[in-house]
Amino acid sequence: MSGTLHLIPVSLGESPPERWLPSDARTLAGALDTYIAENAKTARAFLKQIGTVRPLQEITIHTLTAKTDAGQVQQWLAPVRQGQDLGLVSEAGCPAVADPGATVVAAAHRLGIAVRPWVGPSSILLGLMASGLDGQRFAFHGYAPVDPAERAKQLRSWEQHSARHHQTQLLIETPYRNAAMFATLLATLRGDTRLCVARSLTTDDEWIRTHSIADWKTRPVPELDKRPTLFLYLAARP
């Protein structure tokens, strides 16, 4: 009988695990002895936080990178076909959502391996829930271009699409560039477009506000430097 590939969410920031991961998921995660992760160090930090049945040094963690080929992933999954359970964790939030772990999940399906997603924090969904923007139609874009001119052009393009289709646009930025992204959003988007800034979700530093661009320009600049932040905006209908 085949084992199961367990998709286990991890913390979005510094906060007690009981706040963001149900007890059944914590128990399961602590009992697994093999994982696939983007970063072994942060995966071990997660396991140390939730507690493990085995000593950490006895838990195998395979490192998934952009260079990991399909053959290697299939090799990692081979024991699962023989009945062993395997955990997949992301660097932050839910595995396989805006995350390279999706390639592992796809491979598991091709091999006929059962896949089980566990409940835990997703910054995309939490931010959308709290934004007050349209939760029926939305698109997550990941990162906007780094070049300032290209970034502004892309933000305007997404805004036009948002206005035509009444679709909420979601994006993230590397934490040390959050302030620059916020400034570009204010300088680029229309005054009646509503922007939500969702910072440090699920932590004691959590801060979520939604205002029009015109209103944001009258308010103090939020402290976003080096803090994980999700940006969401919805343009007014034409």
PDB file of C-alpha atoms in Angstrom:
ATOM      1  CA  MET A   1       0.000   0.000   0.000  1.00  0.00           C
ATOM      2  CA  SER A   2       1.299   3.434  -0.967  1.00  0.00           C
ATOM      3  CA  GLY A   3       2.119   6.046   1.627  1.00  0.00           C
ATOM      4  CA  THR A   4       1.025   9.680   1.498  1.00  0.00           C
ATOM      5  CA  LEU A   5       2.662  12.950   0.539  1.00  0.00           C
ATOM      6  CA  HIS A   6       1.633  15.397   3.295  1.00  0.00           C
ATOM      7  CA  LEU A   7       1.572  19.105   2.437  1.00  0.00           C
ATOM      8  CA  ILE A   8       2.275  20.877   5.708  1.00  0.00           C
ATOM      9  CA  PRO A   9       2.008  24.670   6.088  1.00  0.00           C
ATOM     10  CA  VAL A  10       4.631  26.531   8.072  1.00  0.00           C
ATOM     11  CA  SER A  11       4.658  29.816   9.943  1.00  0.00           C
ATOM     12  CA  LEU A  12       4.430  33.174   8.176  1.00  0.00           C
ATOM     13  CA  GLY A  13       6.482  34.735  10.967  1.00  0.00           C
ATOM     14  CA  GLU A  14       7.365  34.541  14.637  1.00  0.00           C
ATOM     15  CA  SER A  15       4.314  33.253  16.498  1.00  0.00           C
ATOM     16  CA  PRO A  16       3.348  30.212  18.595  1.00  0.00           C
ATOM     17  CA  PRO A  17       2.556  27.161  16.417  1.00  0.00           C
ATOM     18  CA  GLU A  18      -0.786  26.579  18.139  1.00  0.00           C
ATOM     19  CA  ARG A  19      -1.905  29.918  16.681  1.00  0.00           C
ATOM     20  CA  TRP A  20      -1.516  28.872  13.057  1.00  0.00           C
ATOM     21  CA  LEU A  21      -1.324  25.062  12.845  1.00  0.00           C
ATOM     22  CA  PRO A  22      -4.055  22.713  14.155  1.00  0.00           C
ATOM     23  CA  SER A  23      -3.010  20.105  16.708  1.00  0.00           C
ATOM     24  CA  ASP A  24      -3.614  17.150  14.355  1.00  0.00           C
ATOM     25  CA  ALA A  25      -1.313  18.716  11.757  1.00  0.00           C
ATOM     26  CA  ARG A  26       1.364  19.407  14.382  1.00  0.00           C
ATOM     27  CA  THR A  27       1.184  15.817  15.622  1.00  0.00           C
ATOM     28  CA  LEU A  28       1.472  14.409  12.106  1.00  0.00           C
ATOM     29  CA  ALA A  29       4.326  16.742  11.161  1.00  0.00           C
ATOM     30  CA  GLY A  30       6.264  15.843  14.284  1.00  0.00           C
ATOM     31  CA  ALA A  31       5.978  12.121  13.569  1.00  0.00           C
ATOM     32  CA  LEU A  32       7.338  12.151   9.993  1.00  0.00           C
ATOM     33  CA  ASP A  33      10.959  11.180   9.506  1.00  0.00           C
ATOM     34  CA  THR A  34      11.468  12.406   5.918  1.00  0.00           C
ATOM     35  CA  TYR A  35      10.804  15.795   4.357  1.00  0.00           C
ATOM     36  CA  ILE A  36      11.280  17.726   1.138  1.00  0.00           C
ATOM     37  CA  ALA A  37      12.033  21.424   1.678  1.00  0.00           C
ATOM     38  CA  GLU A  38      13.571  24.401  -0.084  1.00  0.00           C
ATOM     39  CA  ASN A  39      15.882  25.074   2.836  1.00  0.00           C
ATOM     40  CA  ALA A  40      16.935  22.383   5.308  1.00  0.00           C
ATOM     41  CA  LYS A  41      17.871  24.936   7.982  1.00  0.00           C
ATOM     42  CA  THR A  42      14.462  26.609   8.070  1.00  0.00           C
ATOM     43  CA  ALA A  43      12.736  23.226   7.831  1.00  0.00           C
ATOM     44  CA  ARG A  44      14.614  22.080  10.943  1.00  0.00           C
ATOM     45  CA  ALA A  45      13.665  25.321  12.696  1.00  0.00           C
ATOM     46  CA  PHE A  46      10.022  24.570  11.936  1.00  0.00           C
ATOM     47  CA  LEU A  47      10.350  21.007  13.235  1.00  0.00           C
ATOM     48  CA  LYS A  48      12.097  22.196  16.376  1.00  0.00           C
ATOM     49  CA  GLN A  49       9.273  24.662  16.957  1.00  0.00           C
ATOM     50  CA  ILE A  50       6.487  22.067  16.720  1.00  0.00           C
ATOM     51  CA  GLY A  51       8.414  19.219  18.379  1.00  0.00           C
ATOM     52  CA  THR A  52       9.360  15.864  16.842  1.00  0.00           C
ATOM     53  CA  VAL A  53       9.138  12.221  17.857  1.00  0.00           C
ATOM     54  CA  ARG A  54      12.648  11.507  16.548  1.00  0.00           C
ATOM     55  CA  PRO A  55      15.732  13.600  17.252  1.00  0.00           C
ATOM     56  CA  LEU A  56      16.147  16.262  14.561  1.00  0.00           C
ATOM     57  CA  GLN A  57      19.446  14.767  13.398  1.00  0.00           C
ATOM     58  CA  GLU A  58      17.626  11.545  12.510  1.00  0.00           C
ATOM     59  CA  ILE A  59      15.118  13.275  10.232  1.00  0.00           C
ATOM     60  CA  THR A  60      16.013  13.278   6.540  1.00  0.00           C
ATOM     61  CA  ILE A  61      15.415  16.540   4.680  1.00  0.00           C
ATOM     62  CA  HIS A  62      15.805  16.560   0.893  1.00  0.00           C
ATOM     63  CA  THR A  63      16.545  20.022  -0.496  1.00  0.00           C
ATOM     64  CA  LEU A  64      14.415  21.101  -3.457  1.00  0.00           C
ATOM     65  CA  THR A  65      15.967  23.724  -5.743  1.00  0.00           C
ATOM     66  CA  ALA A  66      15.351  25.097  -9.215  1.00  0.00           C
ATOM     67  CA  LYS A  67      17.993  22.650 -10.461  1.00  0.00           C
ATOM     68  CA  THR A  68      16.359  19.552  -8.961  1.00  0.00           C
ATOM     69  CA  ASP A  69      15.407  17.322 -11.895  1.00  0.00           C
ATOM     70  CA  ALA A  70      12.401  15.060 -12.272  1.00  0.00           C
ATOM     71  CA  GLY A  71      14.501  11.949 -11.765  1.00  0.00           C
ATOM     72  CA  GLN A  72      15.662  13.141  -8.343  1.00  0.00           C
ATOM     73  CA  VAL A  73      12.107  13.963  -7.256  1.00  0.00           C
ATOM     74  CA  GLN A  74      10.947  10.539  -8.391  1.00  0.00           C
ATOM     75  CA  GLN A  75      13.753   8.964  -6.377  1.00  0.00           C
ATOM     76  CA  TRP A  76      12.652  10.861  -3.248  1.00  0.00           C
ATOM     77  CA  LEU A  77       9.094   9.687  -3.795  1.00  0.00           C
ATOM     78  CA  ALA A  78      10.016   6.033  -4.369  1.00  0.00           C
ATOM     79  CA  PRO A  79       9.773   5.072  -0.652  1.00  0.00           C
ATOM     80  CA  VAL A  80       6.286   6.602  -0.535  1.00  0.00           C
ATOM     81  CA  ARG A  81       5.134   4.095  -3.137  1.00  0.00           C
ATOM     82  CA  GLN A  82       6.346   1.405  -0.730  1.00  0.00           C
ATOM     83  CA  GLY A  83       4.259   2.745   2.159  1.00  0.00           C
ATOM     84  CA  GLN A  84       6.387   5.482   3.753  1.00  0.00           C
ATOM     85  CA  ASP A  85       4.809   8.880   4.451  1.00  0.00           C
ATOM     86  CA  LEU A  86       6.657  12.027   3.355  1.00  0.00           C
ATOM     87  CA  GLY A  87       6.257  15.684   4.312  1.00  0.00           C
ATOM     88  CA  LEU A  88       6.559  18.679   2.004  1.00  0.00           C
ATOM     89  CA  VAL A  89       7.094  22.162   3.472  1.00  0.00           C
ATOM     90  CA  SER A  90       7.556  25.558   1.862  1.00  0.00           C
ATOM     91  CA  GLU A  91       9.775  28.437   2.911  1.00  0.00           C
ATOM     92  CA  ALA A  92       6.679  30.286   4.121  1.00  0.00           C
ATOM     93  CA  GLY A  93       3.014  29.434   4.215  1.00  0.00           C
ATOM     94  CA  CYS A  94       1.354  26.692   2.207  1.00  0.00           C
ATOM     95  CA  PRO A  95       3.374  24.241   0.094  1.00  0.00           C
ATOM     96  CA  ALA A  96       2.835  24.268  -3.674  1.00  0.00           C
ATOM     97  CA  VAL A  97       0.995  27.627  -3.671  1.00  0.00           C
ATOM     98  CA  ALA A  98       3.268  30.112  -5.426  1.00  0.00           C
ATOM     99  CA  ASP A  99       5.959  27.607  -4.475  1.00  0.00           C
ATOM    100  CA  PRO A 100       8.272  25.159  -6.330  1.00  0.00           C
ATOM    101  CA  GLY A 101       6.825  22.314  -4.271  1.00  0.00           C
ATOM    102  CA  ALA A 102       4.103  22.114  -6.924  1.00  0.00           C
ATOM    103  CA  THR A 103       6.514  20.041  -9.038  1.00  0.00           C
ATOM    104  CA  VAL A 104       6.709  17.442  -6.253  1.00  0.00           C
ATOM    105  CA  VAL A 105       2.927  17.293  -5.958  1.00  0.00           C
ATOM    106  CA  ALA A 106       2.590  16.889  -9.736  1.00  0.00           C
ATOM    107  CA  ALA A 107       5.105  14.032  -9.665  1.00  0.00           C
ATOM    108  CA  ALA A 108       3.190  12.358  -6.832  1.00  0.00           C
ATOM    109  CA  HIS A 109       0.001  12.419  -8.883  1.00  0.00           C
ATOM    110  CA  ARG A 110       1.798  10.915 -11.884  1.00  0.00           C
ATOM    111  CA  LEU A 111       3.064   8.088  -9.652  1.00  0.00           C
ATOM    112  CA  GLY A 112      -0.364   7.457  -8.148  1.00  0.00           C
ATOM    113  CA  ILE A 113       0.692   8.634  -4.674  1.00  0.00           C
ATOM    114  CA  ALA A 114      -1.983  10.003  -2.348  1.00  0.00           C
ATOM    115  CA  VAL A 115      -1.604  13.721  -1.614  1.00  0.00           C
ATOM    116  CA  ARG A 116      -3.013  15.255   1.566  1.00  0.00           C
ATOM    117  CA  PRO A 117      -3.094  19.031   2.154  1.00  0.00           C
ATOM    118  CA  TRP A 118      -3.168  20.103   5.802  1.00  0.00           C
ATOM    119  CA  VAL A 119      -4.862  23.224   7.119  1.00  0.00           C
ATOM    120  CA  GLY A 120      -2.548  26.124   7.904  1.00  0.00           C
ATOM    121  CA  PRO A 121      -1.751  29.746   7.045  1.00  0.00           C
ATOM    122  CA  SER A 122      -1.839  31.057   3.476  1.00  0.00           C
ATOM    123  CA  SER A 123      -0.909  34.726   3.225  1.00  0.00           C
ATOM    124  CA  ILE A 124      -2.801  34.943  -0.071  1.00  0.00           C
ATOM    125  CA  LEU A 125      -6.106  33.790   1.390  1.00  0.00           C
ATOM    126  CA  LEU A 126      -5.686  35.519   4.756  1.00  0.00           C
ATOM    127  CA  GLY A 127      -4.875  38.813   3.059  1.00  0.00           C
ATOM    128  CA  LEU A 128      -7.792  38.476   0.656  1.00  0.00           C
ATOM    129  CA  MET A 129     -10.163  37.632   3.514  1.00  0.00           C
ATOM    130  CA  ALA A 130      -9.139  40.708   5.481  1.00  0.00           C
ATOM    131  CA  SER A 131      -8.884  43.165   2.592  1.00  0.00           C
ATOM    132  CA  GLY A 132     -12.545  43.868   1.907  1.00  0.00           C
ATOM    133  CA  LEU A 133     -11.734  43.646  -1.807  1.00  0.00           C
ATOM    134  CA  ASP A 134     -13.396  41.279  -4.288  1.00  0.00           C
ATOM    135  CA  GLY A 135     -12.954  37.697  -3.080  1.00  0.00           C
ATOM    136  CA  GLN A 136     -14.836  36.153  -6.007  1.00  0.00           C
ATOM    137  CA  ARG A 137     -12.395  37.200  -8.732  1.00  0.00           C
ATOM    138  CA  PHE A 138      -8.715  37.583  -7.964  1.00  0.00           C
ATOM    139  CA  ALA A 139      -5.264  36.887  -9.376  1.00  0.00           C
ATOM    140  CA  PHE A 140      -1.980  36.315  -7.567  1.00  0.00           C
ATOM    141  CA  HIS A 141       1.008  37.517  -9.586  1.00  0.00           C
ATOM    142  CA  GLY A 142       3.922  36.807  -7.290  1.00  0.00           C
ATOM    143  CA  TYR A 143       6.601  39.446  -7.877  1.00  0.00           C
ATOM    144  CA  ALA A 144       6.364  42.512 -10.095  1.00  0.00           C
ATOM    145  CA  PRO A 145       9.403  43.469 -12.216  1.00  0.00           C
ATOM    146  CA  VAL A 146      12.371  44.898 -10.295  1.00  0.00           C
ATOM    147  CA  ASP A 147      13.120  47.655 -12.812  1.00  0.00           C
ATOM    148  CA  PRO A 148      11.143  50.743 -11.664  1.00  0.00           C
ATOM    149  CA  ALA A 149       9.810  51.635 -15.118  1.00  0.00           C
ATOM    150  CA  GLU A 150       8.813  48.061 -15.920  1.00  0.00           C
ATOM    151  CA  ARG A 151       7.305  47.666 -12.465  1.00  0.00           C
ATOM    152  CA  ALA A 152       5.112  50.743 -12.883  1.00  0.00           C
ATOM    153  CA  LYS A 153       4.063  49.617 -16.358  1.00  0.00           C
ATOM    154  CA  GLN A 154       3.067  46.183 -15.043  1.00  0.00           C
ATOM    155  CA  LEU A 155       1.139  47.613 -12.089  1.00  0.00           C
ATOM    156  CA  ARG A 156      -0.848  49.839 -14.447  1.00  0.00           C
ATOM    157  CA  SER A 157      -1.565  46.880 -16.727  1.00  0.00           C
ATOM    158  CA  TRP A 158      -2.881  44.841 -13.793  1.00  0.00           C
ATOM    159  CA  GLU A 159      -4.945  47.841 -12.695  1.00  0.00           C
ATOM    160  CA  GLN A 160      -6.566  48.087 -16.132  1.00  0.00           C
ATOM    161  CA  HIS A 161      -7.393  44.385 -16.010  1.00  0.00           C
ATOM    162  CA  SER A 162      -8.780  44.837 -12.495  1.00  0.00           C
ATOM    163  CA  ALA A 163     -11.091  47.626 -13.668  1.00  0.00           C
ATOM    164  CA  ARG A 164     -12.364  45.672 -16.674  1.00  0.00           C
ATOM    165  CA  HIS A 165     -13.007  42.433 -14.796  1.00  0.00           C
ATOM    166  CA  HIS A 166     -13.519  43.702 -11.219  1.00  0.00           C
ATOM    167  CA  GLN A 167     -10.647  41.415 -10.210  1.00  0.00           C
ATOM    168  CA  THR A 168      -8.491  41.870  -7.119  1.00  0.00           C
ATOM    169  CA  GLN A 169      -4.765  41.880  -7.878  1.00  0.00           C
ATOM    170  CA  LEU A 170      -2.349  40.339  -5.346  1.00  0.00           C
ATOM    171  CA  LEU A 171       1.434  40.566  -5.280  1.00  0.00           C
ATOM    172  CA  ILE A 172       4.378  40.251  -2.948  1.00  0.00           C
ATOM    173  CA  GLU A 173       7.808  41.826  -2.805  1.00  0.00           C
ATOM    174  CA  THR A 174      11.167  40.954  -1.317  1.00  0.00           C
ATOM    175  CA  PRO A 175      10.837  42.388   2.228  1.00  0.00           C
ATOM    176  CA  TYR A 176      13.702  44.880   1.905  1.00  0.00           C
ATOM    177  CA  ARG A 177      11.994  46.357  -1.203  1.00  0.00           C
ATOM    178  CA  ASN A 178       8.555  46.721   0.396  1.00  0.00           C
ATOM    179  CA  ALA A 179       8.898  50.463   0.912  1.00  0.00           C
ATOM    180  CA  ALA A 180       9.838  50.986  -2.740  1.00  0.00           C
ATOM    181  CA  MET A 181       6.883  48.877  -3.866  1.00  0.00           C
ATOM    182  CA  PHE A 182       4.486  50.831  -1.650  1.00  0.00           C
ATOM    183  CA  ALA A 183       5.810  54.117  -3.040  1.00  0.00           C
ATOM    184  CA  THR A 184       5.441  52.866  -6.611  1.00  0.00           C
ATOM    185  CA  LEU A 185       1.868  51.735  -5.965  1.00  0.00           C
ATOM    186  CA  LEU A 186       0.957  55.178  -4.643  1.00  0.00           C
ATOM    187  CA  ALA A 187       2.674  56.952  -7.542  1.00  0.00           C
ATOM    188  CA  THR A 188       1.271  54.664 -10.247  1.00  0.00           C
ATOM    189  CA  LEU A 189      -2.288  53.640  -9.433  1.00  0.00           C
ATOM    190  CA  ARG A 190      -5.387  55.793  -9.802  1.00  0.00           C
ATOM    191  CA  GLY A 191      -6.658  57.723  -6.802  1.00  0.00           C
ATOM    192  CA  ASP A 192      -9.900  55.720  -6.564  1.00  0.00           C
ATOM    193  CA  THR A 193      -8.183  52.325  -6.678  1.00  0.00           C
ATOM    194  CA  ARG A 194      -8.368  50.607  -3.290  1.00  0.00           C
ATOM    195  CA  LEU A 195      -5.098  49.222  -1.917  1.00  0.00           C
ATOM    196  CA  CYS A 196      -4.750  46.784   0.973  1.00  0.00           C
ATOM    197  CA  VAL A 197      -1.441  46.343   2.789  1.00  0.00           C
ATOM    198  CA  ALA A 198      -1.262  43.130   4.854  1.00  0.00           C
ATOM    199  CA  ARG A 199       1.912  42.918   6.935  1.00  0.00           C
ATOM    200  CA  SER A 200       3.273  40.097   9.109  1.00  0.00           C
ATOM    201  CA  LEU A 201       0.125  37.991   9.027  1.00  0.00           C
ATOM    202  CA  THR A 202      -0.539  35.655  12.001  1.00  0.00           C
ATOM    203  CA  THR A 203       2.170  37.331  14.119  1.00  0.00           C
ATOM    204  CA  ASP A 204       2.036  39.854  16.951  1.00  0.00           C
ATOM    205  CA  ASP A 205       3.133  42.461  14.383  1.00  0.00           C
ATOM    206  CA  GLU A 206       0.145  41.774  12.098  1.00  0.00           C
ATOM    207  CA  TRP A 207      -1.203  44.968  10.494  1.00  0.00           C
ATOM    208  CA  ILE A 208      -3.861  45.138   7.763  1.00  0.00           C
ATOM    209  CA  ARG A 209      -5.346  48.299   6.267  1.00  0.00           C
ATOM    210  CA  THR A 210      -7.350  49.057   3.105  1.00  0.00           C
ATOM    211  CA  HIS A 211      -7.743  52.607   1.741  1.00  0.00           C
ATOM    212  CA  SER A 212      -8.036  54.298  -1.613  1.00  0.00           C
ATOM    213  CA  ILE A 213      -4.756  55.440  -3.152  1.00  0.00           C
ATOM    214  CA  ALA A 214      -5.841  59.055  -2.614  1.00  0.00           C
ATOM    215  CA  ASP A 215      -6.462  58.325   1.064  1.00  0.00           C
ATOM    216  CA  TRP A 216      -3.156  56.461   1.498  1.00  0.00           C
ATOM    217  CA  LYS A 217      -1.342  59.576   0.284  1.00  0.00           C
ATOM    218  CA  THR A 218      -2.672  61.538   3.248  1.00  0.00           C
ATOM    219  CA  ARG A 219      -1.600  58.967   5.838  1.00  0.00           C
ATOM    220  CA  PRO A 220       1.754  58.150   7.457  1.00  0.00           C
ATOM    221  CA  VAL A 221       3.842  55.646   5.517  1.00  0.00           C
ATOM    222  CA  PRO A 222       3.485  52.213   7.160  1.00  0.00           C
ATOM    223  CA  GLU A 223       6.557  50.435   8.526  1.00  0.00           C
ATOM    224  CA  LEU A 224       7.148  47.615   6.037  1.00  0.00           C
ATOM    225  CA  ASP A 225      10.917  47.259   5.841  1.00  0.00           C
ATOM    226  CA  LYS A 226      12.095  43.636   6.159  1.00  0.00           C
ATOM    227  CA  ARG A 227       8.609  42.464   7.147  1.00  0.00           C
ATOM    228  CA  PRO A 228       6.686  39.970   4.967  1.00  0.00           C
ATOM    229  CA  THR A 229       3.939  41.948   3.268  1.00  0.00           C
ATOM    230  CA  LEU A 230       1.166  41.216   0.803  1.00  0.00           C
ATOM    231  CA  PHE A 231      -0.185  43.979  -1.445  1.00  0.00           C
ATOM    232  CA  LEU A 232      -3.721  43.748  -2.864  1.00  0.00           C
ATOM    233  CA  TYR A 233      -5.588  46.272  -4.995  1.00  0.00           C
ATOM    234  CA  LEU A 234      -8.897  46.606  -6.795  1.00  0.00           C
ATOM    235  CA  ALA A 235      -9.598  49.278  -9.373  1.00  0.00           C
ATOM    236  CA  ALA A 236     -12.919  51.073  -9.548  1.00  0.00           C
ATOM    237  CA  ARG A 237     -15.164  50.063 -12.433  1.00  0.00           C
ATOM    238  CA  PRO A 238     -14.760  52.298 -15.515  1.00  0.00           C
TER     239      PRO A 238
END
